[in-house]
Coordinates of C-alpha atoms in Angstrom, one line a residue:
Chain A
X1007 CA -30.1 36.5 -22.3
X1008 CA -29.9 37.1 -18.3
X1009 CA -31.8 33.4 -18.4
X1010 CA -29.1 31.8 -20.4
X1011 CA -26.3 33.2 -18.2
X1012 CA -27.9 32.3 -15.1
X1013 CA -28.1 28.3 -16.6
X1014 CA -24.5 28.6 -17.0
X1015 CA -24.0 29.8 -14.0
X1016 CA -26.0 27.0 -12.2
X1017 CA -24.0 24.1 -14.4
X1018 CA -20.5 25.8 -13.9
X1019 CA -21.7 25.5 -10.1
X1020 CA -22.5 21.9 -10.3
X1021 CA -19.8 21.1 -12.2
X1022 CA -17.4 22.5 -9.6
X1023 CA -19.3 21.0 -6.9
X1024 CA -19.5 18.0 -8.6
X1025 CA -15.2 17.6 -9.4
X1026 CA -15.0 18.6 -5.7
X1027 CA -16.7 15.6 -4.4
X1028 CA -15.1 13.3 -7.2
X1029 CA -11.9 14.3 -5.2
X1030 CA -13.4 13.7 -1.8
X1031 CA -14.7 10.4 -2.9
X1032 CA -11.2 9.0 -4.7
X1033 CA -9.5 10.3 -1.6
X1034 CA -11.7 8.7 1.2
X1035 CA -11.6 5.2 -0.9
X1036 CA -7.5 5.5 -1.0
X1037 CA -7.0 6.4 -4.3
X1038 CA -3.3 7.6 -4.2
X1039 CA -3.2 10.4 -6.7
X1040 CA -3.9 12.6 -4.3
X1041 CA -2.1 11.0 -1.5
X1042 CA 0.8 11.4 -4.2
X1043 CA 0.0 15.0 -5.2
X1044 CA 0.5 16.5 -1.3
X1045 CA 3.7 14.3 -1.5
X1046 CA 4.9 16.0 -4.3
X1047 CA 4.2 19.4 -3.0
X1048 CA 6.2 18.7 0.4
X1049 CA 9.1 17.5 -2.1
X1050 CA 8.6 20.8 -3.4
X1051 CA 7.5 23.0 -0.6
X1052 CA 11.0 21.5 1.7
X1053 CA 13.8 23.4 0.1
X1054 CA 12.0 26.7 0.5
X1055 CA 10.8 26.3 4.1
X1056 CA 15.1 24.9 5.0
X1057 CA 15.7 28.7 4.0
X1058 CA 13.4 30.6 4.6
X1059 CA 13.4 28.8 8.6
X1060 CA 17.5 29.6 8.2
X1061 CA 16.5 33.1 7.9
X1062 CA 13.2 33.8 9.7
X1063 CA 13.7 31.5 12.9
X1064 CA 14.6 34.7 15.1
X1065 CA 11.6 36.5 14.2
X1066 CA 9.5 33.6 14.8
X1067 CA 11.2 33.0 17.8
X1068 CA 10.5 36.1 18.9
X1069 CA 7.2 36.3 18.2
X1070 CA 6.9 33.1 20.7
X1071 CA 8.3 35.0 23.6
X1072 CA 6.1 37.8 22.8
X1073 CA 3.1 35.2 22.9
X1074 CA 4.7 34.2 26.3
X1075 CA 4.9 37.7 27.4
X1076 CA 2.5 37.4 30.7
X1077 CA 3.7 34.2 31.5
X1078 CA 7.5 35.2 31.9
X1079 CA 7.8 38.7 31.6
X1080 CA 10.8 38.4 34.3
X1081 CA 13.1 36.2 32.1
X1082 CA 11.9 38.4 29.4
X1083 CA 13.0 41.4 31.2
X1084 CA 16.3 39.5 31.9
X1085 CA 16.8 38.6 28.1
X1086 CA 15.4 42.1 26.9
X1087 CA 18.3 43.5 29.3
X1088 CA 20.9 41.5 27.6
X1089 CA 19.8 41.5 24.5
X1090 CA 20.4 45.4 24.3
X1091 CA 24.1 44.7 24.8
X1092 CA 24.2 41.6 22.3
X1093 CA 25.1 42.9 18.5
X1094 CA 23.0 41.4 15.6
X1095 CA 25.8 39.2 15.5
X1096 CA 25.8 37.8 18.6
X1097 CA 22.4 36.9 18.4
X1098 CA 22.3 35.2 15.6
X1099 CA 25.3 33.2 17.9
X1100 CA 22.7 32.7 20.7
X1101 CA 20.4 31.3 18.1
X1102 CA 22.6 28.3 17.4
X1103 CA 23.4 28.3 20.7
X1104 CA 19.9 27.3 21.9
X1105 CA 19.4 25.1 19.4
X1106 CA 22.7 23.4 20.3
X1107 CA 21.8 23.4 23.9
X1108 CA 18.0 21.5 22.0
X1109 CA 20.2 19.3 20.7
X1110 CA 22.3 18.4 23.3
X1111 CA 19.6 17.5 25.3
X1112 CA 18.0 15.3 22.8
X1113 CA 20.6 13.3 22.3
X1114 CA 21.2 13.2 26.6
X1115 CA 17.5 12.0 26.6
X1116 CA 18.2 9.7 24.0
X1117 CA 21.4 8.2 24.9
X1118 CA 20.2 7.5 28.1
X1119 CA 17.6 5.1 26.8
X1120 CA 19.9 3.7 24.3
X1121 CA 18.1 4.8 21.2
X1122 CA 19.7 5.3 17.7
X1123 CA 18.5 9.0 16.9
X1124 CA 18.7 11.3 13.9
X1125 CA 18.4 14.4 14.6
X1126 CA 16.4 17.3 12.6
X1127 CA 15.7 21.0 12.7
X1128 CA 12.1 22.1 12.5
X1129 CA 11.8 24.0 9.6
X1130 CA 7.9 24.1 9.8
X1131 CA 4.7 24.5 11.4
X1132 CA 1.2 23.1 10.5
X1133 CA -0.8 25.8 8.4
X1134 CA -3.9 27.8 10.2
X1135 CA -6.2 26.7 7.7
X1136 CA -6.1 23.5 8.8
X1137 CA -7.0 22.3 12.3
X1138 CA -4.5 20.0 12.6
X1139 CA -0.8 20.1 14.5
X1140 CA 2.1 19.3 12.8
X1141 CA 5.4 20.1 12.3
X1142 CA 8.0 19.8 9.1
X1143 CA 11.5 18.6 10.2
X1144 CA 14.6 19.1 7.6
X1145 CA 15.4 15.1 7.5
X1146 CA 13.8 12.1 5.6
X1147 CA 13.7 9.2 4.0
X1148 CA 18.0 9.5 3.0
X1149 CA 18.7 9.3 6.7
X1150 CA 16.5 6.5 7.4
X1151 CA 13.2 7.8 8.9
X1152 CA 10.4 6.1 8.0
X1153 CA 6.5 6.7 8.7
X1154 CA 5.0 5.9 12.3
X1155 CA 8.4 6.8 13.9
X1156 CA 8.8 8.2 17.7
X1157 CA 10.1 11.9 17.4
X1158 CA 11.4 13.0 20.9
X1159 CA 12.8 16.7 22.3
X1160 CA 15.6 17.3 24.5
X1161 CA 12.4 16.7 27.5
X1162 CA 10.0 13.9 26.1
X1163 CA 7.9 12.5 23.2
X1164 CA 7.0 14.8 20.5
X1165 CA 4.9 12.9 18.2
X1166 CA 5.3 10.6 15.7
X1167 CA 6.0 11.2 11.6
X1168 CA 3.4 11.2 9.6
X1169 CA 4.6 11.7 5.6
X1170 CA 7.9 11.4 4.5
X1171 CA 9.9 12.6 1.4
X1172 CA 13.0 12.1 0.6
X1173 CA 14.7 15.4 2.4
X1174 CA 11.7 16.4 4.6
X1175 CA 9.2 14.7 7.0
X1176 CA 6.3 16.2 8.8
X1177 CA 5.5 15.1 12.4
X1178 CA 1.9 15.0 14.0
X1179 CA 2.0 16.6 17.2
X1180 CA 0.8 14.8 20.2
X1181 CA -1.2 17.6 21.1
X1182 CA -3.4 16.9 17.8
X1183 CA -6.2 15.9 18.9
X1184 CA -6.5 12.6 16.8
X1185 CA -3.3 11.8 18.3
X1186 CA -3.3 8.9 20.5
X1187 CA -0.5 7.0 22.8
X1188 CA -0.9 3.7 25.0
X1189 CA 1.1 5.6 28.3
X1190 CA 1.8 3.8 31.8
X1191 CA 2.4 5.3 35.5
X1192 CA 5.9 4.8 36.0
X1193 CA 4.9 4.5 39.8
X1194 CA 2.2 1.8 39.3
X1195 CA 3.0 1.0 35.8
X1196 CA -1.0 1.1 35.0
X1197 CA -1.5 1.7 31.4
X1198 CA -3.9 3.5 29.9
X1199 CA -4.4 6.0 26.5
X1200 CA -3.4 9.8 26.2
X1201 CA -5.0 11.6 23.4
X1202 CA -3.7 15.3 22.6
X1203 CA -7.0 18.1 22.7
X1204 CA -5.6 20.8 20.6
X1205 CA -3.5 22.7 23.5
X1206 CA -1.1 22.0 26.0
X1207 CA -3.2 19.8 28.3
X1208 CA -3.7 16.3 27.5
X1209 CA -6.3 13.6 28.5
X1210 CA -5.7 10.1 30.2
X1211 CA -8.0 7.3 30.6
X1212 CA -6.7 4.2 32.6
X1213 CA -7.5 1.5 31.4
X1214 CA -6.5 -0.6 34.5
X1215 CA -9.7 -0.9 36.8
X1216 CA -7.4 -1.9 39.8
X1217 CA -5.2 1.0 39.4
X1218 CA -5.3 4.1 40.7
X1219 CA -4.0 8.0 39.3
X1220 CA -2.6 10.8 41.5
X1221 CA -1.4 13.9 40.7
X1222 CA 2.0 14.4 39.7
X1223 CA 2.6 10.9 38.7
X1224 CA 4.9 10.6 35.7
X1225 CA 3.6 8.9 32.3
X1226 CA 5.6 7.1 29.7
X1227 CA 5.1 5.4 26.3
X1228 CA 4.6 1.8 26.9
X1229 CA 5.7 1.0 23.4
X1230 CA 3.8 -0.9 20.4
X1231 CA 5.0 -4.1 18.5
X1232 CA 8.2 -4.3 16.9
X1233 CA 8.4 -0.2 18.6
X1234 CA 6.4 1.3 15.8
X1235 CA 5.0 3.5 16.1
X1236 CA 5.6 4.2 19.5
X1237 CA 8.9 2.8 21.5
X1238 CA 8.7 2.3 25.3
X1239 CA 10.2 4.1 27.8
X1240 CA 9.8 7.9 26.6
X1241 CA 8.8 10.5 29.2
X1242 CA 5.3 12.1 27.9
X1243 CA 4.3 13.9 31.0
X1244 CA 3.0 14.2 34.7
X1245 CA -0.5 14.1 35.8
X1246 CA -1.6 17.5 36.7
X1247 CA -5.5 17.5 37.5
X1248 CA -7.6 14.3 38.4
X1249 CA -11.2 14.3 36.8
X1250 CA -13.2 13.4 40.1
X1251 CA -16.2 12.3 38.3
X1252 CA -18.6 9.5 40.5
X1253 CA -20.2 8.6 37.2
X1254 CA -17.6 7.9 35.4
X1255 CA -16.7 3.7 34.6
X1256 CA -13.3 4.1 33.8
X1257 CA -10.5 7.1 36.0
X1258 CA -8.9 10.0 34.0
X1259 CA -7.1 12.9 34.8
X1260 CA -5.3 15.8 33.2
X1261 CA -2.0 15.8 31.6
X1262 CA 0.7 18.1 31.1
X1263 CA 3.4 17.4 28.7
X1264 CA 7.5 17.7 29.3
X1265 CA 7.9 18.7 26.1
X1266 CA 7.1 22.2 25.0
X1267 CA 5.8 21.7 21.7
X1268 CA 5.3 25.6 20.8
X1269 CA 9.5 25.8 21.4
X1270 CA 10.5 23.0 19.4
X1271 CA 13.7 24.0 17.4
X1272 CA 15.7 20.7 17.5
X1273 CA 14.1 17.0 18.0
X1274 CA 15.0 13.6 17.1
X1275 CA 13.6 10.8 15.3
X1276 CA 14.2 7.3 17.0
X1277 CA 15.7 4.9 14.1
X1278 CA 15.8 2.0 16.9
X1279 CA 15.0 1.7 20.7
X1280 CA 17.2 -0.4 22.4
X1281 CA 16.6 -4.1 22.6
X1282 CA 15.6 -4.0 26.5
X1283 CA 13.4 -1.5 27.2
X1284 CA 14.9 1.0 29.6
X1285 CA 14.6 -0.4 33.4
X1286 CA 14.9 2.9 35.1
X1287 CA 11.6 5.3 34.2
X1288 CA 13.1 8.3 32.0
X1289 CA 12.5 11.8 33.2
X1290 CA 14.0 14.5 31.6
X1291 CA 16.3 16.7 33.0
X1292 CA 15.7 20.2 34.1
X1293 CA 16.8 22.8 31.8
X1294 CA 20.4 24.3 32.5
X1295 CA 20.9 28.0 33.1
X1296 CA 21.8 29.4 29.6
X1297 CA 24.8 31.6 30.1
X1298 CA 26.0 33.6 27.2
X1299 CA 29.2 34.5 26.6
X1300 CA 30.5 37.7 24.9
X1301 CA 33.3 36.6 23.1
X1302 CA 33.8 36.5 19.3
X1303 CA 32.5 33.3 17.7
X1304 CA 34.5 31.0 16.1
X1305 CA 33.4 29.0 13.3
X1306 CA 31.3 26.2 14.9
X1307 CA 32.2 22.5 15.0
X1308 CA 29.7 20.0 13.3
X1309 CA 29.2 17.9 16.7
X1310 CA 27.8 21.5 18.5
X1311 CA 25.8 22.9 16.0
X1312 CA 22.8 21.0 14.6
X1313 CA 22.1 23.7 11.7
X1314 CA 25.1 22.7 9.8
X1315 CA 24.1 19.8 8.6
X1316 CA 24.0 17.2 11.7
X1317 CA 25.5 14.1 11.1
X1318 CA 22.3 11.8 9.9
X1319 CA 22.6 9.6 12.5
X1320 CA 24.1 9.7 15.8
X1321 CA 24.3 6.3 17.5
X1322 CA 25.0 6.6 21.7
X1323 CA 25.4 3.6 23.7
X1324 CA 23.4 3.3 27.1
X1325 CA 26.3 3.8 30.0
Chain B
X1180 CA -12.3 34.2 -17.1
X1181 CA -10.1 34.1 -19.4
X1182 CA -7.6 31.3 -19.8
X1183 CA -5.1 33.3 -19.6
X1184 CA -6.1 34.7 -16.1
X1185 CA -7.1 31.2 -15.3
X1186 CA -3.4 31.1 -15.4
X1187 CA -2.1 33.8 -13.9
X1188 CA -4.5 33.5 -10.7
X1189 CA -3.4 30.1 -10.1
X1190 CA 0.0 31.0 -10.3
X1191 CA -0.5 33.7 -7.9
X1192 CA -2.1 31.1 -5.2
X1193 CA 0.5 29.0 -5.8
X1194 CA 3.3 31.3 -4.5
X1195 CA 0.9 32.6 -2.0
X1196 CA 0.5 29.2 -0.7
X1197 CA 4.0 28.5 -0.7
X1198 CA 4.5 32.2 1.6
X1199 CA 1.9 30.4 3.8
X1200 CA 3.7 27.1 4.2
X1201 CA 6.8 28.0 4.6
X1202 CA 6.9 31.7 6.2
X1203 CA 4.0 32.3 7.5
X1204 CA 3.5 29.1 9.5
X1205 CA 6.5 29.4 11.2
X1206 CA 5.0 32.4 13.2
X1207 CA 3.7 32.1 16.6
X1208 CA 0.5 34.2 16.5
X1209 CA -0.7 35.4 20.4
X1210 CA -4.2 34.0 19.6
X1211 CA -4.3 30.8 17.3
X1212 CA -3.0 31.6 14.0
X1213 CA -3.4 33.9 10.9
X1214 CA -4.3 32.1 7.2
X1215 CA -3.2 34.7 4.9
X1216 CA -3.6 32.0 2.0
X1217 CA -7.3 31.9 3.0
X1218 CA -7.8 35.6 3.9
X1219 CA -6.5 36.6 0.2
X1220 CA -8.0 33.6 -1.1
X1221 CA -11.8 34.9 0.3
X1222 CA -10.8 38.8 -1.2
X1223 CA -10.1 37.3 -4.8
X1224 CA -13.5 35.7 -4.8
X1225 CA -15.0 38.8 -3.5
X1226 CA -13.1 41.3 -6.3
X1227 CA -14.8 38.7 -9.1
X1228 CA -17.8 38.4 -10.6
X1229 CA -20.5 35.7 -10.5
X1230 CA -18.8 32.9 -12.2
X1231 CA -15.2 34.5 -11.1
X1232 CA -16.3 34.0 -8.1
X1233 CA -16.6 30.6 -8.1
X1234 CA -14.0 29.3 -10.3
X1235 CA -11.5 31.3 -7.9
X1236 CA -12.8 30.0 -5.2
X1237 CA -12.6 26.3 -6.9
X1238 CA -8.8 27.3 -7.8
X1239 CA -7.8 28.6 -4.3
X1240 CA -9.7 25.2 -2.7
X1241 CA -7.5 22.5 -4.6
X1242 CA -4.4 24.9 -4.2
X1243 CA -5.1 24.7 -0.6
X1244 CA -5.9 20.5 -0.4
X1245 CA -2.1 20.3 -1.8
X1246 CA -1.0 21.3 1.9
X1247 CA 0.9 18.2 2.9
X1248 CA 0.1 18.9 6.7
X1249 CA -3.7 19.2 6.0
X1250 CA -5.2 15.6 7.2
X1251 CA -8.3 16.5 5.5
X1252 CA -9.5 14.2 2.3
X1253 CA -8.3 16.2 -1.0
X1254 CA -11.0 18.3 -2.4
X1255 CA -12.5 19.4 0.7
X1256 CA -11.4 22.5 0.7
X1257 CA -12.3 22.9 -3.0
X1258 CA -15.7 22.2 -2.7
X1259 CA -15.7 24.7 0.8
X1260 CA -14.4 27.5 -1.0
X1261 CA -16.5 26.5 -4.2
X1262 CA -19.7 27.2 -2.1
X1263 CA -18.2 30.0 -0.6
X1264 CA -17.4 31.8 -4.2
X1265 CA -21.3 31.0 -4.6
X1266 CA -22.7 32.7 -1.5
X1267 CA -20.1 35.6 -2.1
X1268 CA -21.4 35.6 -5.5
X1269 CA -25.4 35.1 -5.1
X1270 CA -25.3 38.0 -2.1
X1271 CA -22.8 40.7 -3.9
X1272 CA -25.3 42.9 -4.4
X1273 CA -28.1 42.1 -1.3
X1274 CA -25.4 43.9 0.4
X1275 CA -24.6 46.6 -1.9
X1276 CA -21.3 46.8 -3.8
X1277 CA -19.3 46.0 -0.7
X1278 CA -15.8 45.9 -2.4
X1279 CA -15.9 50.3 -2.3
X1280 CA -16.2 50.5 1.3
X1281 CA -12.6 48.7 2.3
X1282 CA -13.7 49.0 6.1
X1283 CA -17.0 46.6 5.4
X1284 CA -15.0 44.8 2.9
X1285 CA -12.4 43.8 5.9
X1286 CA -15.6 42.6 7.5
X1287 CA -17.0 40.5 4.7
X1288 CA -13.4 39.1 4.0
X1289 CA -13.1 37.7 7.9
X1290 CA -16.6 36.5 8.0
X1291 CA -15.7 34.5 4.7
X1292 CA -12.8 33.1 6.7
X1293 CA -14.2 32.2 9.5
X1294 CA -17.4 30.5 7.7
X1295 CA -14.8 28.5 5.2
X1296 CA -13.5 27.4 8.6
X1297 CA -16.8 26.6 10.6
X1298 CA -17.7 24.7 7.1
X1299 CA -14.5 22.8 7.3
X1300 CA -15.0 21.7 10.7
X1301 CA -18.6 20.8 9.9
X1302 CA -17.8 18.6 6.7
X1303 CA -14.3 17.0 8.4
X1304 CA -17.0 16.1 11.4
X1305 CA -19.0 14.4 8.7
X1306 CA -16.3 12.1 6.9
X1307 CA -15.1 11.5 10.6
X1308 CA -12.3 13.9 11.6
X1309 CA -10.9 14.5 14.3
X1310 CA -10.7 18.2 15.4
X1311 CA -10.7 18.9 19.0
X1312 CA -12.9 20.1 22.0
X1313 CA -15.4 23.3 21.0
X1314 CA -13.2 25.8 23.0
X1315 CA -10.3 24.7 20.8
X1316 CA -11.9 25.6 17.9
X1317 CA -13.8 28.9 18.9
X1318 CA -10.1 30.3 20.1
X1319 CA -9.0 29.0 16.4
X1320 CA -11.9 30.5 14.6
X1321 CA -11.9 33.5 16.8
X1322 CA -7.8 34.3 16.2
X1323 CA -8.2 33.4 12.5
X1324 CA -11.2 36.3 12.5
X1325 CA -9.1 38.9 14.7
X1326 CA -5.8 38.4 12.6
X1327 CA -7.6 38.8 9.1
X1328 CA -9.4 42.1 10.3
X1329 CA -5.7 43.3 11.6
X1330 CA -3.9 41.9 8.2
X1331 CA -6.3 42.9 5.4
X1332 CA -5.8 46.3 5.4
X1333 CA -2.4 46.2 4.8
X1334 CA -2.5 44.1 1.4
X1335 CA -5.3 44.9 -0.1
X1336 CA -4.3 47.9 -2.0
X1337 CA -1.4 45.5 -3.5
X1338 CA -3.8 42.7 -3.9
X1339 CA -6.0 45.6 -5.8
X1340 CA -2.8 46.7 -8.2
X1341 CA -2.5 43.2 -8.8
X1342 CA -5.7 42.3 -9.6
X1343 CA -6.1 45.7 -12.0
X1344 CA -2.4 44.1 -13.7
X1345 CA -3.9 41.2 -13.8
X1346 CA -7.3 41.8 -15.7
X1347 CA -7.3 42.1 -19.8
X1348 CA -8.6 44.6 -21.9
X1349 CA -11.8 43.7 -22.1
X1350 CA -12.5 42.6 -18.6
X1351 CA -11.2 45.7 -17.3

């Protein structure tokens, strides 16, 4: 009896393991079923993330600046001081606030390189039981964005989207580390490849053997055919460490990013890059003292508030 | 396991799995990140026995490939937690009934997370992912570990009350 319940243990195993690796297999070979089935589930999974980010955003939020504690306790000290005199009200007011000031400089980053931009609330982040880093913005295929698009912040590249459905897109993170972007020195312009390692520091090889890397030197994209997936021209980052290796055939350094990809709240998705790439390097600009003002909120205009519903697309000309 | 609770469990991990994608992701965790999905996932298969074990732990695996931000091939996770469900199920008793003692049970549950995890790594290395320097992934395994021992605790007498609702007649 124990026997028989043993043997149908063992074949329930294999059976299991068995359907598993079927999966595994159909998948690796490009079956799309299941390629269609994750689809499906970010059609569905989209409308619950919108509200529940709507309603939990301040919570995360503030679970970031708890994360951040050691590193700015002083601002935090500052913010904990005024938050005591803020009501719930007008925090939720300082919530759309900062998003509006995200937003505002996206769309200064982006109108000075003359790209066509939608822009998208972050509604989600990659889960923990993957290794991977990605984020779920609130726009998709109805506003345009395709796959293997440039997603920029306020201060540099972001990544690039990955899936799409029609009302959500996710975004791989260029800090993923099988993210990879051809960058150049705006100094030099030397090219070479910047690959994300899981964190905020990023890795650059140059490719250019006459070329030479120094630290604080300022990367950008270098752009790809026909500007997908990458368009040319977007600040990534500035060379923080040099890898002073004797053995090494080819120079690398360490990177850090503008963009602060644990703070994203706002970002853009480039629709097009302008025809010319931009002649003057990018570099985004510093962030502007927030000043809140104490002073009853009146309902907010569509053009400053990128949670109720931002136009799709916002179109600037390069002055 | 009865159809029925065939049933009811995957509809359970489905709206777990939606709590994980959509609330608890958006969460910055000090140290890496917390999987509740997997952290529940890994106490299911420990409440069940030997061929629960592994047909929960099948369940919770192709529940868990739906993630649309996973960049893993579908299944893998399936056949991870499959084997997990079997080692969970082939060593219930080396180590006593560990389920009584919910102080060692916190224990098993994070080691079972943090093993599904080292496994994923190891098989994604195999079929050619890419997942980042070592020290990336100890801090990840490491947070996951830390953040399972904190969270468990707290839901697993629902997750028990659940279970007990969940559980016919006979089975109970």
């Amino acid at each position: 009896m124990a026997q028989g319940s043993g043997n149908r243990s063992r074949l329930l195993l294999v059976i299991l393991l068995v359907t598993a690796l079927f999966f595994v297999t159909l998948d690796l070979r490009g079956v799309s079923l299941t390629k269609g089935s994750r689809s499906i589930t970010q059609t569905m999974l989209s409308p619950v993330q919108k509200t529940v980010s709507t309603i939990f955003s301040p919570l995360g939020r503030f679970l970031s600046d708890v994360k951040n504690f050691g590193k700015t306790k002083t601002e935090l000290d500052q913010a904990l001081a005024q938050n005591k005199k803020l009501s719930s009200q007008l925090v939720l007011a300082s919530e759309t606030k900062g998003e509006s000031a995200q937003l505002n400089g996206v769309l200064d980053l982006a109108g000075r390189g003359g790209y066509k931009v939608v822009a998208a609330r972050v509604i989600g982040h990659g889960s923990a039981s993957s290794f991977s880093q990605t984020i779920t913005i609130n726009q998709g295929s109805r506003s345009g964005i395709k796959k293997d698009m440039t997603v920029i912040s306020q201060n540099g590249l972001v990544g690039l989207v990955k899936n799409i459905t029609s009302t959500s897109a996710i975004v791989l993170l260029m800090s993923d580390p099988s993210f990879k972007v051809g960058v150049k020195i705006t100094r030099s312009q030397s090219i070479g490849i910047l690959q994300g390692q899981g964190n905020s520091s990023y890795s650059f090889v140059l490719l250019d053997p006459a070329g030479a890397i120094k630290v604080g030197d300022n990367l950008v994209t270098n752009g790809s055919d026909n500007n997908h997936p990458f368009i040319p021209g977007v600040p990534v980052g500035h060379v923080t460490v040099l890898d002073n290796s004797t053995a090494a055939l080819v120079q690398s350094a360490t990177v850090e990013s503008y963009a602060n990809l644990n703070d994203l709240g706002v970002v853009s998705v480039v629709l097009a890059a302008p025809a010319v790439a931009p002649s003057v390097p990018l570099r985004p600009t510093p962030n502007p003292t927030v000043t809140v003002l104490v002073t009853p909120t009146p309902t907010p205009s569509t053009s400053t508030t990128p949670t109720v519903s931002p136009s799709p697309t916002t179109s600037i000309k390069k002055k | 396991m009865s159809p029925t609770r065939i049933f009811s469990t995957l509809a359970f991990l489905f709206i777990l799995f939606t709590i994980q994608e959509s609330a608890i992701s958006l969460i910055h965790f000090p140290i890496a990140g917390f999987s509740l999905y997997l952290a529940v996932a890994i106490s299911l298969i420990a409440f069940e026995d030997h061929n629960g074990s592994l047909v929960v732990g099948f369940l919770a695996g192709i529940v868990l490939d739906l993630s649309p931000t996973s960049n893993a091939p579908f299944g893998q996770w399936a056949l991870i937690l499959t084997i997990v469900g079997y080692l969970f199920a082939t060593n219930r008793e080396s180590f006593a009934d560990f389920t009584t003692s919910p102080v060692i049970f916190v224990f098993f549950v994070a080691a079972g997370a943090t093993m599904a995890l080292l496994m994923y790594l190891g098989f994604g290395t195999l079929v050619g992912e890419v997942n980042g320097s070592i020290n990336h992934d100890l801090v990840i395994l490491f947070g996951n570990a830390l953040w399972t021992i904190i969270f468990t605790p707290m839901y697993l007498p629902a997750l028990r009350t659940v279970r007990k609702i969940s559980l016919t007649s006979k089975e109970r």
